[in-house]
Short mmCIF file of N, CA, C and O in Angstrom, two decimals:
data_model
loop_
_atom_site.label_atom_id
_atom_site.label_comp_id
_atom_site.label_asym_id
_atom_site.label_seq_id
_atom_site.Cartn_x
_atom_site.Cartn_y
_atom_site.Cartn_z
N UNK G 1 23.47 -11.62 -31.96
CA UNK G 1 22.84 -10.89 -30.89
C UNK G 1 21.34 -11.18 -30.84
O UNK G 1 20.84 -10.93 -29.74
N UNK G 2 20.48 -11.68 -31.82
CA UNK G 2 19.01 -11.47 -31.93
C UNK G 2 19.12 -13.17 -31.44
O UNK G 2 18.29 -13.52 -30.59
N UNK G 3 20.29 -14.43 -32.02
CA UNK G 3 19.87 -14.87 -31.64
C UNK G 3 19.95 -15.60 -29.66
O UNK G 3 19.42 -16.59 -29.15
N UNK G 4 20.66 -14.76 -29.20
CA UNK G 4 21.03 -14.05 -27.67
C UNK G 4 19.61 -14.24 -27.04
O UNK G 4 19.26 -15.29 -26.49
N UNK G 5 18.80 -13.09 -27.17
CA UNK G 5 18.09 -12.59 -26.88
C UNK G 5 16.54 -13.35 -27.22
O UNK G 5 15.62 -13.22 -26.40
N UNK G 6 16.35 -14.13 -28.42
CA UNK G 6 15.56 -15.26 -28.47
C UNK G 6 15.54 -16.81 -26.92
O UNK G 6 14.78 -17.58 -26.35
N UNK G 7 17.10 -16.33 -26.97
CA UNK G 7 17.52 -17.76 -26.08
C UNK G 7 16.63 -17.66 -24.47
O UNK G 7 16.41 -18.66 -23.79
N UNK G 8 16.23 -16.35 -24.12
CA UNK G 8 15.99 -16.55 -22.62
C UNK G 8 14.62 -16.49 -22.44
O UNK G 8 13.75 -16.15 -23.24
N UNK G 9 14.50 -17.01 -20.83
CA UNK G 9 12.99 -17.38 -21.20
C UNK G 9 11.90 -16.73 -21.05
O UNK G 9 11.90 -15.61 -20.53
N UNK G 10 10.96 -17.25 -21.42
CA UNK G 10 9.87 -16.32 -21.41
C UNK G 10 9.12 -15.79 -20.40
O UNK G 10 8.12 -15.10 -20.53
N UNK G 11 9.70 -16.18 -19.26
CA UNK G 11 9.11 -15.31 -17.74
C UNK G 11 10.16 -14.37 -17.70
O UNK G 11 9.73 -13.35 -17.17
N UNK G 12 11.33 -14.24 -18.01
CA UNK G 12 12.08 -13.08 -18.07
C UNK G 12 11.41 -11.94 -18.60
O UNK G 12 11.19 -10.92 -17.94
N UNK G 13 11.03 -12.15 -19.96
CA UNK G 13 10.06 -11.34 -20.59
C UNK G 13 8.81 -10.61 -19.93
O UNK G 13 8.71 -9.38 -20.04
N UNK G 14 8.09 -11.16 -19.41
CA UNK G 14 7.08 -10.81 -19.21
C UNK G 14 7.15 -10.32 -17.30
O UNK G 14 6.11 -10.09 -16.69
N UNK G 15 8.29 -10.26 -16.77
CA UNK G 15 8.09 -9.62 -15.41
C UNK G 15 8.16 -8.24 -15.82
O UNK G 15 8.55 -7.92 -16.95
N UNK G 16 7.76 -7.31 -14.86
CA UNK G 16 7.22 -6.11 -14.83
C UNK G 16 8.71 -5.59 -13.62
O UNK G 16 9.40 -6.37 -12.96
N UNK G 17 8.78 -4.51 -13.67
CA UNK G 17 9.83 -4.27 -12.79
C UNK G 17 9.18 -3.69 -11.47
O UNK G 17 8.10 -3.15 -11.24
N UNK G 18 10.12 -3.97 -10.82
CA UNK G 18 9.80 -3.71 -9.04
C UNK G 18 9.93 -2.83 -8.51
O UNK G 18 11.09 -2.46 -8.64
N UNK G 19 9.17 -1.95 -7.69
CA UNK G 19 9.54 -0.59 -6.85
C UNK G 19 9.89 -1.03 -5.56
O UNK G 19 9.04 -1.19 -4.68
N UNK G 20 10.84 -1.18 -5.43
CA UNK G 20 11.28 -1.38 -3.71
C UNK G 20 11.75 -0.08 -2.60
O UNK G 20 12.36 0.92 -2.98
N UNK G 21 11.37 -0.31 -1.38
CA UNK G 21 11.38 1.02 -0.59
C UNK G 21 12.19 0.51 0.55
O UNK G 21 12.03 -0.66 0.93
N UNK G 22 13.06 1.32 1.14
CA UNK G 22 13.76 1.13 2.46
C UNK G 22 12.21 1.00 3.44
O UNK G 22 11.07 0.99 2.97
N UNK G 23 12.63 0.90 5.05
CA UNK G 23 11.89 1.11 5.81
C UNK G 23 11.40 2.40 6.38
O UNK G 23 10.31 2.88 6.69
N UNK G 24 12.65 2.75 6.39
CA UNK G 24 12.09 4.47 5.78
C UNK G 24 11.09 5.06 4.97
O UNK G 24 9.95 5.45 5.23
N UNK G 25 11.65 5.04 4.10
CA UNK G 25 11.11 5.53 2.81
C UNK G 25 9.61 5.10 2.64
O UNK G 25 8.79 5.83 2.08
N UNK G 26 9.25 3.63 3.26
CA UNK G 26 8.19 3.01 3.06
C UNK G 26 7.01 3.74 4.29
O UNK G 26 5.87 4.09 3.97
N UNK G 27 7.51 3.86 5.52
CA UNK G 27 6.80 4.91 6.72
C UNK G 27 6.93 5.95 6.26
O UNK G 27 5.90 6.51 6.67
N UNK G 28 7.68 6.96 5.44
CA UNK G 28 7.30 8.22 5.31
C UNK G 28 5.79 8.10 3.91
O UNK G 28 4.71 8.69 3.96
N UNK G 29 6.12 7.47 3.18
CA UNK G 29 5.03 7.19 1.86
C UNK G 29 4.14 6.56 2.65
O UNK G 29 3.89 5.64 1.86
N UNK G 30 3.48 6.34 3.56
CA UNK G 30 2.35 5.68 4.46
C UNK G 30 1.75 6.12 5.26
O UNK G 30 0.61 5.68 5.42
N UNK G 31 2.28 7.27 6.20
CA UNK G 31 2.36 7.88 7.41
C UNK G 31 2.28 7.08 8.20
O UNK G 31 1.51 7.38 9.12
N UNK G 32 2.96 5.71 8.31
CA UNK G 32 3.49 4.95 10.00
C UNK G 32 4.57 5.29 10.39
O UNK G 32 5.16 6.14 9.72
N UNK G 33 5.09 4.83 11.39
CA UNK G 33 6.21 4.84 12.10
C UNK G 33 7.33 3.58 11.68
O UNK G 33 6.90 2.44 11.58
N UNK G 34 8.24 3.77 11.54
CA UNK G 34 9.08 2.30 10.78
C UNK G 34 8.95 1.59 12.02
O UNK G 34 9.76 0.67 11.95
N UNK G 35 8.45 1.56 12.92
CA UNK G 35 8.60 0.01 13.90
C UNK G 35 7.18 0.00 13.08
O UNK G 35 7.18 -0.85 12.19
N UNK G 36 5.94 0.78 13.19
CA UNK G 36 4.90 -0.64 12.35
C UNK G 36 5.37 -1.35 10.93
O UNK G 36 4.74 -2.30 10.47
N UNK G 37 6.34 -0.88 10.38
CA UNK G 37 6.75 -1.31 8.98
C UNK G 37 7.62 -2.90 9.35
O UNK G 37 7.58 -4.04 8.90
N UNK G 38 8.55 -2.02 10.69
CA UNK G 38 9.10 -3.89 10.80
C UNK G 38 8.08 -4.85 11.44
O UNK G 38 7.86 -5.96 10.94
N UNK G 39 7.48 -4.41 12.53
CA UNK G 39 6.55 -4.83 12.56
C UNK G 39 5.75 -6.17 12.11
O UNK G 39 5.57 -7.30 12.54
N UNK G 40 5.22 -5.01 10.47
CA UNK G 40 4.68 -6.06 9.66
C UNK G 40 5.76 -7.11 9.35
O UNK G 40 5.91 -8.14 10.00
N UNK G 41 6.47 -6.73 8.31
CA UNK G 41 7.75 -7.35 8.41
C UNK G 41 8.32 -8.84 9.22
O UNK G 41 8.75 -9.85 8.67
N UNK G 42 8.19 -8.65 10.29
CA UNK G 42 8.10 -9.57 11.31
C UNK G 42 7.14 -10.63 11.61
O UNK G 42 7.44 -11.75 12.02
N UNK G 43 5.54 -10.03 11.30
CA UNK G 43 4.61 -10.92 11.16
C UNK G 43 4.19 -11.28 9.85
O UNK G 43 3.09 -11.66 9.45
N UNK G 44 5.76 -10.98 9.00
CA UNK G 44 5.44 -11.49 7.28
C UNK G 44 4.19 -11.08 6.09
O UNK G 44 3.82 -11.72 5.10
N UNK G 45 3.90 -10.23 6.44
CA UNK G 45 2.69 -8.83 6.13
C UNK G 45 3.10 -8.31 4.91
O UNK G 45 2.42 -8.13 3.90
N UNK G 46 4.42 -8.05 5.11
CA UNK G 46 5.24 -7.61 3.56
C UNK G 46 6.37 -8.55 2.96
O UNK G 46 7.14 -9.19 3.67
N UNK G 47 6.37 -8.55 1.77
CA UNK G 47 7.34 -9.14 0.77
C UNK G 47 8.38 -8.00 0.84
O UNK G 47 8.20 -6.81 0.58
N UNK G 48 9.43 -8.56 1.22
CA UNK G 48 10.74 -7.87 1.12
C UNK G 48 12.31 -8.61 0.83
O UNK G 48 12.45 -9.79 1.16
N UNK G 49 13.41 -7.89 0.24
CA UNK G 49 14.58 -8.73 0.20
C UNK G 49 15.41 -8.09 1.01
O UNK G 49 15.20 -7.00 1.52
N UNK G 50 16.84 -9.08 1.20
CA UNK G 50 17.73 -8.01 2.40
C UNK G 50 18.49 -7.36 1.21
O UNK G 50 18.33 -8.09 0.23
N UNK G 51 19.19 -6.38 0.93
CA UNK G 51 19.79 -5.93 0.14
C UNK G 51 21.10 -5.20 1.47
O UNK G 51 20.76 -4.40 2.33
N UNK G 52 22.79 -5.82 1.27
CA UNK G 52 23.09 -5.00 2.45
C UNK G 52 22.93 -4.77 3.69
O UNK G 52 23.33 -3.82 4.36
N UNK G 53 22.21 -5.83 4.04
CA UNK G 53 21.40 -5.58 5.91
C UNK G 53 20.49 -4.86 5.89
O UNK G 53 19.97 -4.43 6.92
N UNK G 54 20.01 -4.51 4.47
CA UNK G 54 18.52 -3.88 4.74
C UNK G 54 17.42 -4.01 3.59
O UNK G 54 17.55 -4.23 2.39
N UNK G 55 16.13 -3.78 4.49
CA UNK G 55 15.44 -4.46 3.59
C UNK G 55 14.44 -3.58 2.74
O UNK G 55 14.08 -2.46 3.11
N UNK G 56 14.17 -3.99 1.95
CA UNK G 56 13.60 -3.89 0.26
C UNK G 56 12.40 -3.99 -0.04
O UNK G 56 12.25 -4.92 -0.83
N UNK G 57 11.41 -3.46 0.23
CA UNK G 57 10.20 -3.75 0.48
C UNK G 57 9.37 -3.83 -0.89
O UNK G 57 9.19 -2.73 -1.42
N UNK G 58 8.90 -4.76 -1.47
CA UNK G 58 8.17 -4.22 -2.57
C UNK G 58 6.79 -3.43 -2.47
O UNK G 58 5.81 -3.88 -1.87
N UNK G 59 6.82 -2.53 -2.94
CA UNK G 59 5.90 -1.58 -3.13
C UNK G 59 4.28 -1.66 -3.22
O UNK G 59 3.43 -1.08 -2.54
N UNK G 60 4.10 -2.79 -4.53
CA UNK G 60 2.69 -3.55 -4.43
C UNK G 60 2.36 -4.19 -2.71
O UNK G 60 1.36 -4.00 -2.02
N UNK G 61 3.37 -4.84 -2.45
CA UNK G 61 3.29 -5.70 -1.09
C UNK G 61 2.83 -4.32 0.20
O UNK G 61 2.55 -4.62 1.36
N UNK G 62 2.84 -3.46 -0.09
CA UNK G 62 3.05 -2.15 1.11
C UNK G 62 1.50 -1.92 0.44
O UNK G 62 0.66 -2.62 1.02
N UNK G 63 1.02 -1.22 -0.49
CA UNK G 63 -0.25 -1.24 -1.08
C UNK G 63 -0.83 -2.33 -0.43
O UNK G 63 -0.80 -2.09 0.78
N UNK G 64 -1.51 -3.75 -0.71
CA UNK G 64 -1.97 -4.05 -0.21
C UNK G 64 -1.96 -4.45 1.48
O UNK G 64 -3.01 -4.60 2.10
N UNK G 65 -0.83 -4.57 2.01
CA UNK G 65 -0.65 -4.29 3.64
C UNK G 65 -1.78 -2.77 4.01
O UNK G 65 -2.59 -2.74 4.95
N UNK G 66 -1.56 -1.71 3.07
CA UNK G 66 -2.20 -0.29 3.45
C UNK G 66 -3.57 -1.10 3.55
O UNK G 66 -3.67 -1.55 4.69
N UNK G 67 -4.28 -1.31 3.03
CA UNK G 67 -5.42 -1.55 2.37
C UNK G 67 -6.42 -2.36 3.74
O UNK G 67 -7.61 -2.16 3.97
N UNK G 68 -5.34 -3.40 4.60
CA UNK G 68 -5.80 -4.61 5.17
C UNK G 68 -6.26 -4.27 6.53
O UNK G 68 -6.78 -5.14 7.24
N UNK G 69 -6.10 -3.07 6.93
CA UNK G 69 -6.51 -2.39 8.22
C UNK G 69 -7.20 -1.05 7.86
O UNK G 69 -7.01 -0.56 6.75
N UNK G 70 -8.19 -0.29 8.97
CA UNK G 70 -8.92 0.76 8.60
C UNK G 70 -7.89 1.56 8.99
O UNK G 70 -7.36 2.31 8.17
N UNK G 71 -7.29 1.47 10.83
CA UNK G 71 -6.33 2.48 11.05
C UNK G 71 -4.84 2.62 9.95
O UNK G 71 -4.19 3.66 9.81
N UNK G 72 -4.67 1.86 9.55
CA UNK G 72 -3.46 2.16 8.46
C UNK G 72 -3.90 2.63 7.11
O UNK G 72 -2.96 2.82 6.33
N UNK G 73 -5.02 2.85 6.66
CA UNK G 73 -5.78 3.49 5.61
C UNK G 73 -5.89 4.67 5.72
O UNK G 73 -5.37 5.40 4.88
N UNK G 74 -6.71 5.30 6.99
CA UNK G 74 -6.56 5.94 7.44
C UNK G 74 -4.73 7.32 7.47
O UNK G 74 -4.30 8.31 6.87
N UNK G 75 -4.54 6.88 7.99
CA UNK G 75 -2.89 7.00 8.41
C UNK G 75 -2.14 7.52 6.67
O UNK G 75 -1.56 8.53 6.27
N UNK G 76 -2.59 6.14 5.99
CA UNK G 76 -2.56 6.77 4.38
C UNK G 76 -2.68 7.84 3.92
O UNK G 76 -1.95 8.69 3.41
N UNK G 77 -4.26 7.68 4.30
CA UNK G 77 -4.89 8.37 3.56
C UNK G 77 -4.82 10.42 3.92
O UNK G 77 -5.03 11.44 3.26
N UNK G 78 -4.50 10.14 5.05
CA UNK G 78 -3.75 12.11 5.85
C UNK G 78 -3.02 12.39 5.99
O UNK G 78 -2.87 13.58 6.27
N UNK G 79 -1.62 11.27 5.88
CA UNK G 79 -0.58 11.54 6.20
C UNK G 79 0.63 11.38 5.25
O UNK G 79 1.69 11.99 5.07
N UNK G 80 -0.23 9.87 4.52
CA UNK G 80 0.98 9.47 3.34
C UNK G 80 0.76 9.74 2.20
O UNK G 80 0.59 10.93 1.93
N UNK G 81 0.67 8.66 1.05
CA UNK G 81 0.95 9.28 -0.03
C UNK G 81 -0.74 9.20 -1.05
O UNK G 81 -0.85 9.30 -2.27
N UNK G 82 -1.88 9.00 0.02
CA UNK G 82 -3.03 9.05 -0.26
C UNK G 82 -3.60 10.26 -0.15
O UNK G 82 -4.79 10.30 -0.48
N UNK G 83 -3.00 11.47 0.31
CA UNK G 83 -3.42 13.01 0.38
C UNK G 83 -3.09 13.15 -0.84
O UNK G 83 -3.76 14.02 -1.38
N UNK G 84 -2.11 12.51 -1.70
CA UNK G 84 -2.01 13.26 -3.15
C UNK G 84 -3.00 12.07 -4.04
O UNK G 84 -3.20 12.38 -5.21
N UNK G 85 -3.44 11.15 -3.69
CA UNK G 85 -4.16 10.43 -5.14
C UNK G 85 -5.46 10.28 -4.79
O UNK G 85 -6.01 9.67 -3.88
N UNK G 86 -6.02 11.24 -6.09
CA UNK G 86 -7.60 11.34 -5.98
C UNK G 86 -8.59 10.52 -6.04
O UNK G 86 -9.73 10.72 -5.63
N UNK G 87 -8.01 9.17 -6.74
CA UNK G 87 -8.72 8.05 -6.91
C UNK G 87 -9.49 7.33 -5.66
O UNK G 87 -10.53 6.67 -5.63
N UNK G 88 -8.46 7.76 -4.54
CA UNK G 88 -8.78 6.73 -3.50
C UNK G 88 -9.86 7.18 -2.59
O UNK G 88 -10.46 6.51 -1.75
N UNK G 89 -10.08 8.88 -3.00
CA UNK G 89 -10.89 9.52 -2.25
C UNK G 89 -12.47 9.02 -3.20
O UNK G 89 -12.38 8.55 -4.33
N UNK G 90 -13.54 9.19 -2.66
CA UNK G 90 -14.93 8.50 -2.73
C UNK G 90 -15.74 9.83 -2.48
O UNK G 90 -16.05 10.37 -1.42
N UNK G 91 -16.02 10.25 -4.03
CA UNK G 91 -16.86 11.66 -3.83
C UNK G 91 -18.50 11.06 -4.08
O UNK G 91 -19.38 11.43 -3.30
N UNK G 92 -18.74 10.33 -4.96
CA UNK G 92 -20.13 10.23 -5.05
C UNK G 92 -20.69 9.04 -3.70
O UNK G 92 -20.46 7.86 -3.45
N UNK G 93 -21.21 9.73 -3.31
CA UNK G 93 -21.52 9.24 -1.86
C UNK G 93 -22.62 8.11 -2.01
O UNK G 93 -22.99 7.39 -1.08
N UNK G 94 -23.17 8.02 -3.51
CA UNK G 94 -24.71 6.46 -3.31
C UNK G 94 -23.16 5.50 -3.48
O UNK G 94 -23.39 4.30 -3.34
N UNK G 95 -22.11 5.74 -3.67
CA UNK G 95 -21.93 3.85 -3.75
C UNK G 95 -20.15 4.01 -2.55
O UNK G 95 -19.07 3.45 -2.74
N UNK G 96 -20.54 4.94 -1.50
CA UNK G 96 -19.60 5.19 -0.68
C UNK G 96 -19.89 3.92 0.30
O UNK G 96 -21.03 3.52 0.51
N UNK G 97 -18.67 3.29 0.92
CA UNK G 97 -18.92 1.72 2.13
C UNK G 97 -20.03 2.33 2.82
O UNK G 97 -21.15 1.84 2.67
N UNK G 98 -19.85 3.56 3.73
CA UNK G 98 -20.59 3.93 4.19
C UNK G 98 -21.55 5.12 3.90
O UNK G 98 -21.20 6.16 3.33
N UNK G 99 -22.81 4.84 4.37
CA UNK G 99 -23.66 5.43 3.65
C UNK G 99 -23.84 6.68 4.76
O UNK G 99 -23.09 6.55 5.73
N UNK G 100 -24.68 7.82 4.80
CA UNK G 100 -24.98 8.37 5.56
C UNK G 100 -25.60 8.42 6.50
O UNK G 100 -26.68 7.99 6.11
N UNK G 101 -25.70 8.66 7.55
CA UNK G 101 -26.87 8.10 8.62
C UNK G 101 -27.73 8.96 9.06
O UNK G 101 -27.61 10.10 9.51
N UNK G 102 -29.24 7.79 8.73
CA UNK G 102 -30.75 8.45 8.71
C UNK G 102 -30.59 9.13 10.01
O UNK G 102 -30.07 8.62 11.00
N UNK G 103 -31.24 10.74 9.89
CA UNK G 103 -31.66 11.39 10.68
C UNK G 103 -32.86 10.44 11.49
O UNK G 103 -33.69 9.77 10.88
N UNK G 104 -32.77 10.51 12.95
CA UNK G 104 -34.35 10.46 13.94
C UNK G 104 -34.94 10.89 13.63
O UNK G 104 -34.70 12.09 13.55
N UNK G 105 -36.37 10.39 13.09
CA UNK G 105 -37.52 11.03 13.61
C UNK G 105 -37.98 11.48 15.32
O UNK G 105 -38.24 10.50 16.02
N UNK G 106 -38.08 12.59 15.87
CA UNK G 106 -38.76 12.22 16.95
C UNK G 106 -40.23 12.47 16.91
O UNK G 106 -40.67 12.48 18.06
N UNK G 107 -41.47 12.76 15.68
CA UNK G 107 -42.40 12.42 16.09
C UNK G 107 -42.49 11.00 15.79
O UNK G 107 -43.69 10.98 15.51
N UNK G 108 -42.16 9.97 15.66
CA UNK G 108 -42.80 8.72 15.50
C UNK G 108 -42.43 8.51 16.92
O UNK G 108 -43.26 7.63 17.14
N UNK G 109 -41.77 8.66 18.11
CA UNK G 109 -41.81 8.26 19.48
C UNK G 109 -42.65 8.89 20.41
O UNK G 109 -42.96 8.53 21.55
N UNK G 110 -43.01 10.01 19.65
CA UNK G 110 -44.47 11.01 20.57
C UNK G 110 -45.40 10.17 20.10
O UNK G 110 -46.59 10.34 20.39
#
């Protein structure tokens, strides 16, 4: 048996296992609509397999798809599964994308 288990190779070893999501499942964890999921899908946006006539989305592949638009970040971030992870929210505001915006002076135009 040990020597079984020596025999296979070493990328077997070292893959990580896969979270795959229906199209469903993948629009409710996002807050889109499953036509933007096929969508992407369609314009090859996501890594997916057919499993059954349906497809398999890997999970990392949906993460970075979220990531690649503001409105689908967005959408994430109020609707899907970014209302629960605190990480993604940006409390200290000096190293936020956007910064705050300088008040007018209006005496420097008098």
């Amino acid at each position: 048996m040990i020597q079984e288990q020596t025999n296979r190779p070493q990328s077997h070893l070292q893959e990580s296992p896969s979270i795959r999501l229906g199209t469903g499942e993948a629009a409710r964890f996002f807050g889109v609509h499953p036509r933007t999921i096929h969508r992407a899908i369609k314009e090859n946006k996501l890594r997916y397999i057919v499993v059954r006539n349906r497809y398999k989305i890997l999970f990392s592949s949906l993460v970075q798809w979220s990531q690649s638009s503001v409105k689908i970040q967005h959408k994430r971030d109020t609707r899907g599964i970014g209302q629960w992870v605190d990480k993604w929210k940006i409390k200290n505001t000096l190293y936020s994308p956007r910064p705050p915006k300088a008040e007018k002076d209006d005496s420097l135009h008098a």
